[in-house]
């Protein structure tokens, strides 16, 4: 199982689509409390034996709770890997400007760059646990798809 997380705007949704295209069973925004149950399901299911799940900072308590939950799965010998996606602040600002979507942490009058900085700081510990870190600053969606296929095709 691959857990995909990282900075908002760095390509998590596009990465999940790429995993789905190479035959992975994909779930986006899985609530953290359901992670162990999903692991059980994936182990017992032919359909979900190759799985990718997307979890991010929108999940309440993610930055605080995820490191311990992920560490417990790794310590138990579960076949789980974390792919952490990130991009430069400038790339994230550009992507948010292009999509005109609000950043998850940009509440009220919080400037976009401040929200990005808050998220980057909050995810520091999560990032240190990642098995793979992919900087998507200069990636197009097509190049991200190729990177996923290169690194994960055929399980």
mmCIF file with all atom_site columns, C-alpha atoms in Angstrom:
data_model
loop_
_atom_site.group_PDB
_atom_site.id
_atom_site.type_symbol
_atom_site.label_atom_id
_atom_site.label_alt_id
_atom_site.label_comp_id
_atom_site.label_asym_id
_atom_site.label_entity_id
_atom_site.label_seq_id
_atom_site.pdbx_PDB_ins_code
_atom_site.Cartn_x
_atom_site.Cartn_y
_atom_site.Cartn_z
_atom_site.occupancy
_atom_site.B_iso_or_equiv
_atom_site.pdbx_formal_charge
_atom_site.auth_seq_id
_atom_site.auth_comp_id
_atom_site.auth_asym_id
_atom_site.auth_atom_id
_atom_site.pdbx_PDB_model_num
ATOM 1   C CA . UNK A 1 1   ? 0.000   0.000  0.000   1.00 0.00 ? 1   UNK A CA 1
ATOM 2   C CA . UNK A 1 2   ? 1.172   3.490  -0.850  1.00 0.00 ? 2   UNK A CA 1
ATOM 3   C CA . UNK A 1 3   ? 0.070   6.430  1.282   1.00 0.00 ? 3   UNK A CA 1
ATOM 4   C CA . UNK A 1 4   ? 0.225   9.634  -0.744  1.00 0.00 ? 4   UNK A CA 1
ATOM 5   C CA . UNK A 1 5   ? 0.437   12.872 1.175   1.00 0.00 ? 5   UNK A CA 1
ATOM 6   C CA . UNK A 1 6   ? 2.251   16.170 1.125   1.00 0.00 ? 6   UNK A CA 1
ATOM 7   C CA . UNK A 1 7   ? 1.750   19.823 0.417   1.00 0.00 ? 7   UNK A CA 1
ATOM 8   C CA . UNK A 1 8   ? -1.639  20.968 -0.845  1.00 0.00 ? 8   UNK A CA 1
ATOM 9   C CA . UNK A 1 9   ? -1.287  21.779 -4.537  1.00 0.00 ? 9   UNK A CA 1
ATOM 10  C CA . UNK A 1 10  ? 1.715   19.506 -5.070  1.00 0.00 ? 10  UNK A CA 1
ATOM 11  C CA . UNK A 1 11  ? -0.182  16.929 -7.147  1.00 0.00 ? 11  UNK A CA 1
ATOM 12  C CA . UNK A 1 12  ? -1.723  14.401 -4.748  1.00 0.00 ? 12  UNK A CA 1
ATOM 13  C CA . UNK A 1 13  ? -4.963  14.088 -6.730  1.00 0.00 ? 13  UNK A CA 1
ATOM 14  C CA . UNK A 1 14  ? -3.082  13.729 -10.021 1.00 0.00 ? 14  UNK A CA 1
ATOM 15  C CA . UNK A 1 15  ? -0.818  11.116 -8.423  1.00 0.00 ? 15  UNK A CA 1
ATOM 16  C CA . UNK A 1 16  ? -3.833  9.129  -7.219  1.00 0.00 ? 16  UNK A CA 1
ATOM 17  C CA . UNK A 1 17  ? -5.262  9.163  -10.749 1.00 0.00 ? 17  UNK A CA 1
ATOM 18  C CA . UNK A 1 18  ? -1.926  7.899  -12.080 1.00 0.00 ? 18  UNK A CA 1
ATOM 19  C CA . UNK A 1 19  ? -1.925  5.071  -9.524  1.00 0.00 ? 19  UNK A CA 1
ATOM 20  C CA . UNK A 1 20  ? -5.470  4.178  -10.536 1.00 0.00 ? 20  UNK A CA 1
ATOM 21  C CA . UNK A 1 21  ? -4.412  4.092  -14.195 1.00 0.00 ? 21  UNK A CA 1
ATOM 22  C CA . UNK A 1 22  ? -1.695  1.517  -13.439 1.00 0.00 ? 22  UNK A CA 1
ATOM 23  C CA . UNK A 1 23  ? -4.149  -0.751 -11.637 1.00 0.00 ? 23  UNK A CA 1
ATOM 24  C CA . UNK A 1 24  ? -4.022  0.342  -8.005  1.00 0.00 ? 24  UNK A CA 1
ATOM 25  C CA . UNK A 1 25  ? -7.191  0.439  -5.901  1.00 0.00 ? 25  UNK A CA 1
ATOM 26  C CA . UNK A 1 26  ? -7.351  4.101  -4.832  1.00 0.00 ? 26  UNK A CA 1
ATOM 27  C CA . UNK A 1 27  ? -9.097  5.889  -1.988  1.00 0.00 ? 27  UNK A CA 1
ATOM 28  C CA . UNK A 1 28  ? -8.899  9.637  -1.468  1.00 0.00 ? 28  UNK A CA 1
ATOM 29  C CA . UNK A 1 29  ? -9.332  11.403 1.875   1.00 0.00 ? 29  UNK A CA 1
ATOM 30  C CA . UNK A 1 30  ? -9.475  8.236  3.978   1.00 0.00 ? 30  UNK A CA 1
ATOM 31  C CA . UNK A 1 31  ? -10.177 9.250  7.595   1.00 0.00 ? 31  UNK A CA 1
ATOM 32  C CA . UNK A 1 32  ? -7.197  8.337  9.795   1.00 0.00 ? 32  UNK A CA 1
ATOM 33  C CA . UNK A 1 33  ? -9.242  6.168  12.187  1.00 0.00 ? 33  UNK A CA 1
ATOM 34  C CA . UNK A 1 34  ? -10.177 3.953  9.210   1.00 0.00 ? 34  UNK A CA 1
ATOM 35  C CA . UNK A 1 35  ? -6.568  3.306  8.177   1.00 0.00 ? 35  UNK A CA 1
ATOM 36  C CA . UNK A 1 36  ? -6.163  0.012  10.138  1.00 0.00 ? 36  UNK A CA 1
ATOM 37  C CA . UNK A 1 37  ? -9.518  -1.293 8.877   1.00 0.00 ? 37  UNK A CA 1
ATOM 38  C CA . UNK A 1 38  ? -8.569  -0.403 5.313   1.00 0.00 ? 38  UNK A CA 1
ATOM 39  C CA . UNK A 1 39  ? -5.254  -2.248 5.746   1.00 0.00 ? 39  UNK A CA 1
ATOM 40  C CA . UNK A 1 40  ? -7.219  -5.332 6.848   1.00 0.00 ? 40  UNK A CA 1
ATOM 41  C CA . UNK A 1 41  ? -9.501  -4.984 3.826   1.00 0.00 ? 41  UNK A CA 1
ATOM 42  C CA . UNK A 1 42  ? -6.562  -4.596 1.432   1.00 0.00 ? 42  UNK A CA 1
ATOM 43  C CA . UNK A 1 43  ? -4.825  -7.690 2.845   1.00 0.00 ? 43  UNK A CA 1
ATOM 44  C CA . UNK A 1 44  ? -7.913  -9.842 2.372   1.00 0.00 ? 44  UNK A CA 1
ATOM 45  C CA . UNK A 1 45  ? -9.018  -8.501 -1.016  1.00 0.00 ? 45  UNK A CA 1
ATOM 46  C CA . UNK A 1 46  ? -7.669  -9.414 -4.419  1.00 0.00 ? 46  UNK A CA 1
ATOM 47  C CA . UNK A 1 47  ? -9.170  -6.197 -5.774  1.00 0.00 ? 47  UNK A CA 1
ATOM 48  C CA . UNK A 1 48  ? -7.319  -3.993 -3.264  1.00 0.00 ? 48  UNK A CA 1
ATOM 49  C CA . UNK A 1 49  ? -4.071  -5.922 -2.906  1.00 0.00 ? 49  UNK A CA 1
ATOM 50  C CA . UNK A 1 50  ? -2.280  -3.012 -4.624  1.00 0.00 ? 50  UNK A CA 1
ATOM 51  C CA . UNK A 1 51  ? -3.698  0.104  -2.998  1.00 0.00 ? 51  UNK A CA 1
ATOM 52  C CA . UNK A 1 52  ? -2.950  3.799  -2.847  1.00 0.00 ? 52  UNK A CA 1
ATOM 53  C CA . UNK A 1 53  ? -4.617  6.142  -0.407  1.00 0.00 ? 53  UNK A CA 1
ATOM 54  C CA . UNK A 1 54  ? -4.540  9.902  -0.296  1.00 0.00 ? 54  UNK A CA 1
ATOM 55  C CA . UNK A 1 55  ? -4.538  11.646 3.067   1.00 0.00 ? 55  UNK A CA 1
ATOM 56  C CA . UNK A 1 56  ? -3.690  15.273 3.698   1.00 0.00 ? 56  UNK A CA 1
ATOM 57  C CA . UNK A 1 57  ? -3.818  18.128 6.137   1.00 0.00 ? 57  UNK A CA 1
ATOM 58  C CA . UNK A 1 58  ? -7.563  18.608 5.592   1.00 0.00 ? 58  UNK A CA 1
ATOM 59  C CA . UNK A 1 59  ? -8.045  15.515 7.772   1.00 0.00 ? 59  UNK A CA 1
ATOM 60  C CA . UNK A 1 60  ? -8.591  16.773 11.322  1.00 0.00 ? 60  UNK A CA 1
ATOM 61  C CA . UNK A 1 61  ? -5.518  16.107 13.455  1.00 0.00 ? 61  UNK A CA 1
ATOM 62  C CA . UNK A 1 62  ? -3.536  14.736 10.516  1.00 0.00 ? 62  UNK A CA 1
ATOM 63  C CA . UNK A 1 63  ? -0.183  16.399 11.234  1.00 0.00 ? 63  UNK A CA 1
ATOM 64  C CA . UNK A 1 64  ? -0.370  15.419 14.902  1.00 0.00 ? 64  UNK A CA 1
ATOM 65  C CA . UNK A 1 65  ? -1.800  11.887 14.631  1.00 0.00 ? 65  UNK A CA 1
ATOM 66  C CA . UNK A 1 66  ? -0.479  10.511 11.363  1.00 0.00 ? 66  UNK A CA 1
ATOM 67  C CA . UNK A 1 67  ? 3.187   10.049 12.363  1.00 0.00 ? 67  UNK A CA 1
ATOM 68  C CA . UNK A 1 68  ? 2.277   7.677  15.221  1.00 0.00 ? 68  UNK A CA 1
ATOM 69  C CA . UNK A 1 69  ? -0.286  5.768  13.152  1.00 0.00 ? 69  UNK A CA 1
ATOM 70  C CA . UNK A 1 70  ? 2.107   5.384  10.234  1.00 0.00 ? 70  UNK A CA 1
ATOM 71  C CA . UNK A 1 71  ? 4.952   4.401  12.548  1.00 0.00 ? 71  UNK A CA 1
ATOM 72  C CA . UNK A 1 72  ? 2.782   1.707  14.129  1.00 0.00 ? 72  UNK A CA 1
ATOM 73  C CA . UNK A 1 73  ? 1.950   0.241  10.708  1.00 0.00 ? 73  UNK A CA 1
ATOM 74  C CA . UNK A 1 74  ? 5.626   0.182  9.730   1.00 0.00 ? 74  UNK A CA 1
ATOM 75  C CA . UNK A 1 75  ? 6.627   -1.359 13.090  1.00 0.00 ? 75  UNK A CA 1
ATOM 76  C CA . UNK A 1 76  ? 3.990   -4.071 12.650  1.00 0.00 ? 76  UNK A CA 1
ATOM 77  C CA . UNK A 1 77  ? 5.596   -5.053 9.358   1.00 0.00 ? 77  UNK A CA 1
ATOM 78  C CA . UNK A 1 78  ? 2.710   -3.870 7.215   1.00 0.00 ? 78  UNK A CA 1
ATOM 79  C CA . UNK A 1 79  ? 3.615   -3.447 3.553   1.00 0.00 ? 79  UNK A CA 1
ATOM 80  C CA . UNK A 1 80  ? 3.089   0.292  3.543   1.00 0.00 ? 80  UNK A CA 1
ATOM 81  C CA . UNK A 1 81  ? 5.105   3.089  1.954   1.00 0.00 ? 81  UNK A CA 1
ATOM 82  C CA . UNK A 1 82  ? 4.661   6.853  2.128   1.00 0.00 ? 82  UNK A CA 1
ATOM 83  C CA . UNK A 1 83  ? 5.075   9.040  -0.944  1.00 0.00 ? 83  UNK A CA 1
ATOM 84  C CA . UNK A 1 84  ? 5.383   12.690 0.102   1.00 0.00 ? 84  UNK A CA 1
ATOM 85  C CA . UNK A 1 85  ? 4.749   15.274 -2.618  1.00 0.00 ? 85  UNK A CA 1
ATOM 86  C CA . UNK A 1 86  ? 6.042   18.809 -2.314  1.00 0.00 ? 86  UNK A CA 1
ATOM 87  C CA . UNK A 1 87  ? 6.762   21.843 -4.460  1.00 0.00 ? 87  UNK A CA 1
ATOM 88  C CA . UNK A 1 88  ? 8.340   25.249 -4.001  1.00 0.00 ? 88  UNK A CA 1
ATOM 89  C CA . UNK A 1 89  ? 6.274   28.041 -2.488  1.00 0.00 ? 89  UNK A CA 1
ATOM 90  C CA . UNK A 1 90  ? 6.354   29.871 -5.826  1.00 0.00 ? 90  UNK A CA 1
ATOM 91  C CA . UNK A 1 91  ? 5.037   26.825 -7.707  1.00 0.00 ? 91  UNK A CA 1
ATOM 92  C CA . UNK A 1 92  ? 2.245   26.321 -5.172  1.00 0.00 ? 92  UNK A CA 1
ATOM 93  C CA . UNK A 1 93  ? 1.235   29.990 -5.349  1.00 0.00 ? 93  UNK A CA 1
ATOM 94  C CA . UNK A 1 94  ? 1.177   29.751 -9.162  1.00 0.00 ? 94  UNK A CA 1
ATOM 95  C CA . UNK A 1 95  ? -0.944  26.584 -9.085  1.00 0.00 ? 95  UNK A CA 1
ATOM 96  C CA . UNK A 1 96  ? -3.436  28.100 -6.650  1.00 0.00 ? 96  UNK A CA 1
ATOM 97  C CA . UNK A 1 97  ? -3.629  31.239 -8.793  1.00 0.00 ? 97  UNK A CA 1
ATOM 98  C CA . UNK A 1 98  ? -4.291  29.120 -11.892 1.00 0.00 ? 98  UNK A CA 1
ATOM 99  C CA . UNK A 1 99  ? -7.024  27.021 -10.276 1.00 0.00 ? 99  UNK A CA 1
ATOM 100 C CA . UNK A 1 100 ? -8.468  29.874 -8.191  1.00 0.00 ? 100 UNK A CA 1
ATOM 101 C CA . UNK A 1 101 ? -9.154  27.415 -5.397  1.00 0.00 ? 101 UNK A CA 1
ATOM 102 C CA . UNK A 1 102 ? -8.554  28.462 -1.796  1.00 0.00 ? 102 UNK A CA 1
ATOM 103 C CA . UNK A 1 103 ? -5.742  26.840 0.177   1.00 0.00 ? 103 UNK A CA 1
ATOM 104 C CA . UNK A 1 104 ? -6.959  24.568 2.966   1.00 0.00 ? 104 UNK A CA 1
ATOM 105 C CA . UNK A 1 105 ? -5.349  26.739 5.645   1.00 0.00 ? 105 UNK A CA 1
ATOM 106 C CA . UNK A 1 106 ? -6.134  30.124 4.064   1.00 0.00 ? 106 UNK A CA 1
ATOM 107 C CA . UNK A 1 107 ? -8.957  31.027 6.414   1.00 0.00 ? 107 UNK A CA 1
ATOM 108 C CA . UNK A 1 108 ? -10.351 34.537 6.384   1.00 0.00 ? 108 UNK A CA 1
ATOM 109 C CA . UNK A 1 109 ? -7.657  37.088 5.643   1.00 0.00 ? 109 UNK A CA 1
ATOM 110 C CA . UNK A 1 110 ? -4.713  34.654 5.832   1.00 0.00 ? 110 UNK A CA 1
ATOM 111 C CA . UNK A 1 111 ? -2.484  35.332 2.808   1.00 0.00 ? 111 UNK A CA 1
ATOM 112 C CA . UNK A 1 112 ? -1.805  32.342 0.564   1.00 0.00 ? 112 UNK A CA 1
ATOM 113 C CA . UNK A 1 113 ? 1.949   32.382 1.157   1.00 0.00 ? 113 UNK A CA 1
ATOM 114 C CA . UNK A 1 114 ? 1.380   32.371 4.933   1.00 0.00 ? 114 UNK A CA 1
ATOM 115 C CA . UNK A 1 115 ? -0.992  29.391 4.624   1.00 0.00 ? 115 UNK A CA 1
ATOM 116 C CA . UNK A 1 116 ? 1.599   27.505 2.565   1.00 0.00 ? 116 UNK A CA 1
ATOM 117 C CA . UNK A 1 117 ? 4.240   28.254 5.190   1.00 0.00 ? 117 UNK A CA 1
ATOM 118 C CA . UNK A 1 118 ? 1.946   27.061 7.992   1.00 0.00 ? 118 UNK A CA 1
ATOM 119 C CA . UNK A 1 119 ? 1.266   23.822 6.140   1.00 0.00 ? 119 UNK A CA 1
ATOM 120 C CA . UNK A 1 120 ? 4.943   23.217 5.366   1.00 0.00 ? 120 UNK A CA 1
ATOM 121 C CA . UNK A 1 121 ? 5.803   23.691 9.060   1.00 0.00 ? 121 UNK A CA 1
ATOM 122 C CA . UNK A 1 122 ? 2.929   21.455 10.225  1.00 0.00 ? 122 UNK A CA 1
ATOM 123 C CA . UNK A 1 123 ? 4.025   18.653 7.871   1.00 0.00 ? 123 UNK A CA 1
ATOM 124 C CA . UNK A 1 124 ? 7.700   18.685 8.892   1.00 0.00 ? 124 UNK A CA 1
ATOM 125 C CA . UNK A 1 125 ? 7.460   15.503 10.989  1.00 0.00 ? 125 UNK A CA 1
ATOM 126 C CA . UNK A 1 126 ? 5.284   13.714 8.424   1.00 0.00 ? 126 UNK A CA 1
ATOM 127 C CA . UNK A 1 127 ? 7.859   14.515 5.732   1.00 0.00 ? 127 UNK A CA 1
ATOM 128 C CA . UNK A 1 128 ? 10.707  13.017 7.788   1.00 0.00 ? 128 UNK A CA 1
ATOM 129 C CA . UNK A 1 129 ? 8.872   9.663  7.820   1.00 0.00 ? 129 UNK A CA 1
ATOM 130 C CA . UNK A 1 130 ? 8.405   9.512  4.046   1.00 0.00 ? 130 UNK A CA 1
ATOM 131 C CA . UNK A 1 131 ? 9.890   6.598  2.140   1.00 0.00 ? 131 UNK A CA 1
ATOM 132 C CA . UNK A 1 132 ? 9.960   8.710  -1.023  1.00 0.00 ? 132 UNK A CA 1
ATOM 133 C CA . UNK A 1 133 ? 9.849   12.465 -1.462  1.00 0.00 ? 133 UNK A CA 1
ATOM 134 C CA . UNK A 1 134 ? 8.945   13.821 -4.859  1.00 0.00 ? 134 UNK A CA 1
ATOM 135 C CA . UNK A 1 135 ? 9.468   17.513 -5.592  1.00 0.00 ? 135 UNK A CA 1
ATOM 136 C CA . UNK A 1 136 ? 6.894   18.377 -8.253  1.00 0.00 ? 136 UNK A CA 1
ATOM 137 C CA . UNK A 1 137 ? 7.948   22.025 -8.663  1.00 0.00 ? 137 UNK A CA 1
ATOM 138 C CA . UNK A 1 138 ? 8.871   21.601 -12.329 1.00 0.00 ? 138 UNK A CA 1
ATOM 139 C CA . UNK A 1 139 ? 6.482   18.729 -13.097 1.00 0.00 ? 139 UNK A CA 1
ATOM 140 C CA . UNK A 1 140 ? 3.582   18.817 -15.482 1.00 0.00 ? 140 UNK A CA 1
ATOM 141 C CA . UNK A 1 141 ? 0.701   16.443 -14.797 1.00 0.00 ? 141 UNK A CA 1
ATOM 142 C CA . UNK A 1 142 ? 2.021   14.283 -17.645 1.00 0.00 ? 142 UNK A CA 1
ATOM 143 C CA . UNK A 1 143 ? 5.515   14.106 -16.136 1.00 0.00 ? 143 UNK A CA 1
ATOM 144 C CA . UNK A 1 144 ? 4.094   13.253 -12.692 1.00 0.00 ? 144 UNK A CA 1
ATOM 145 C CA . UNK A 1 145 ? 2.141   10.408 -14.300 1.00 0.00 ? 145 UNK A CA 1
ATOM 146 C CA . UNK A 1 146 ? 5.331   9.125  -15.961 1.00 0.00 ? 146 UNK A CA 1
ATOM 147 C CA . UNK A 1 147 ? 7.205   9.260  -12.648 1.00 0.00 ? 147 UNK A CA 1
ATOM 148 C CA . UNK A 1 148 ? 4.461   7.245  -10.911 1.00 0.00 ? 148 UNK A CA 1
ATOM 149 C CA . UNK A 1 149 ? 4.413   4.691  -13.735 1.00 0.00 ? 149 UNK A CA 1
ATOM 150 C CA . UNK A 1 150 ? 8.213   4.400  -13.685 1.00 0.00 ? 150 UNK A CA 1
ATOM 151 C CA . UNK A 1 151 ? 8.425   3.929  -9.919  1.00 0.00 ? 151 UNK A CA 1
ATOM 152 C CA . UNK A 1 152 ? 5.292   1.894  -9.195  1.00 0.00 ? 152 UNK A CA 1
ATOM 153 C CA . UNK A 1 153 ? 4.023   0.031  -12.290 1.00 0.00 ? 153 UNK A CA 1
ATOM 154 C CA . UNK A 1 154 ? 3.738   -3.728 -11.781 1.00 0.00 ? 154 UNK A CA 1
ATOM 155 C CA . UNK A 1 155 ? 3.492   -3.156 -8.024  1.00 0.00 ? 155 UNK A CA 1
#
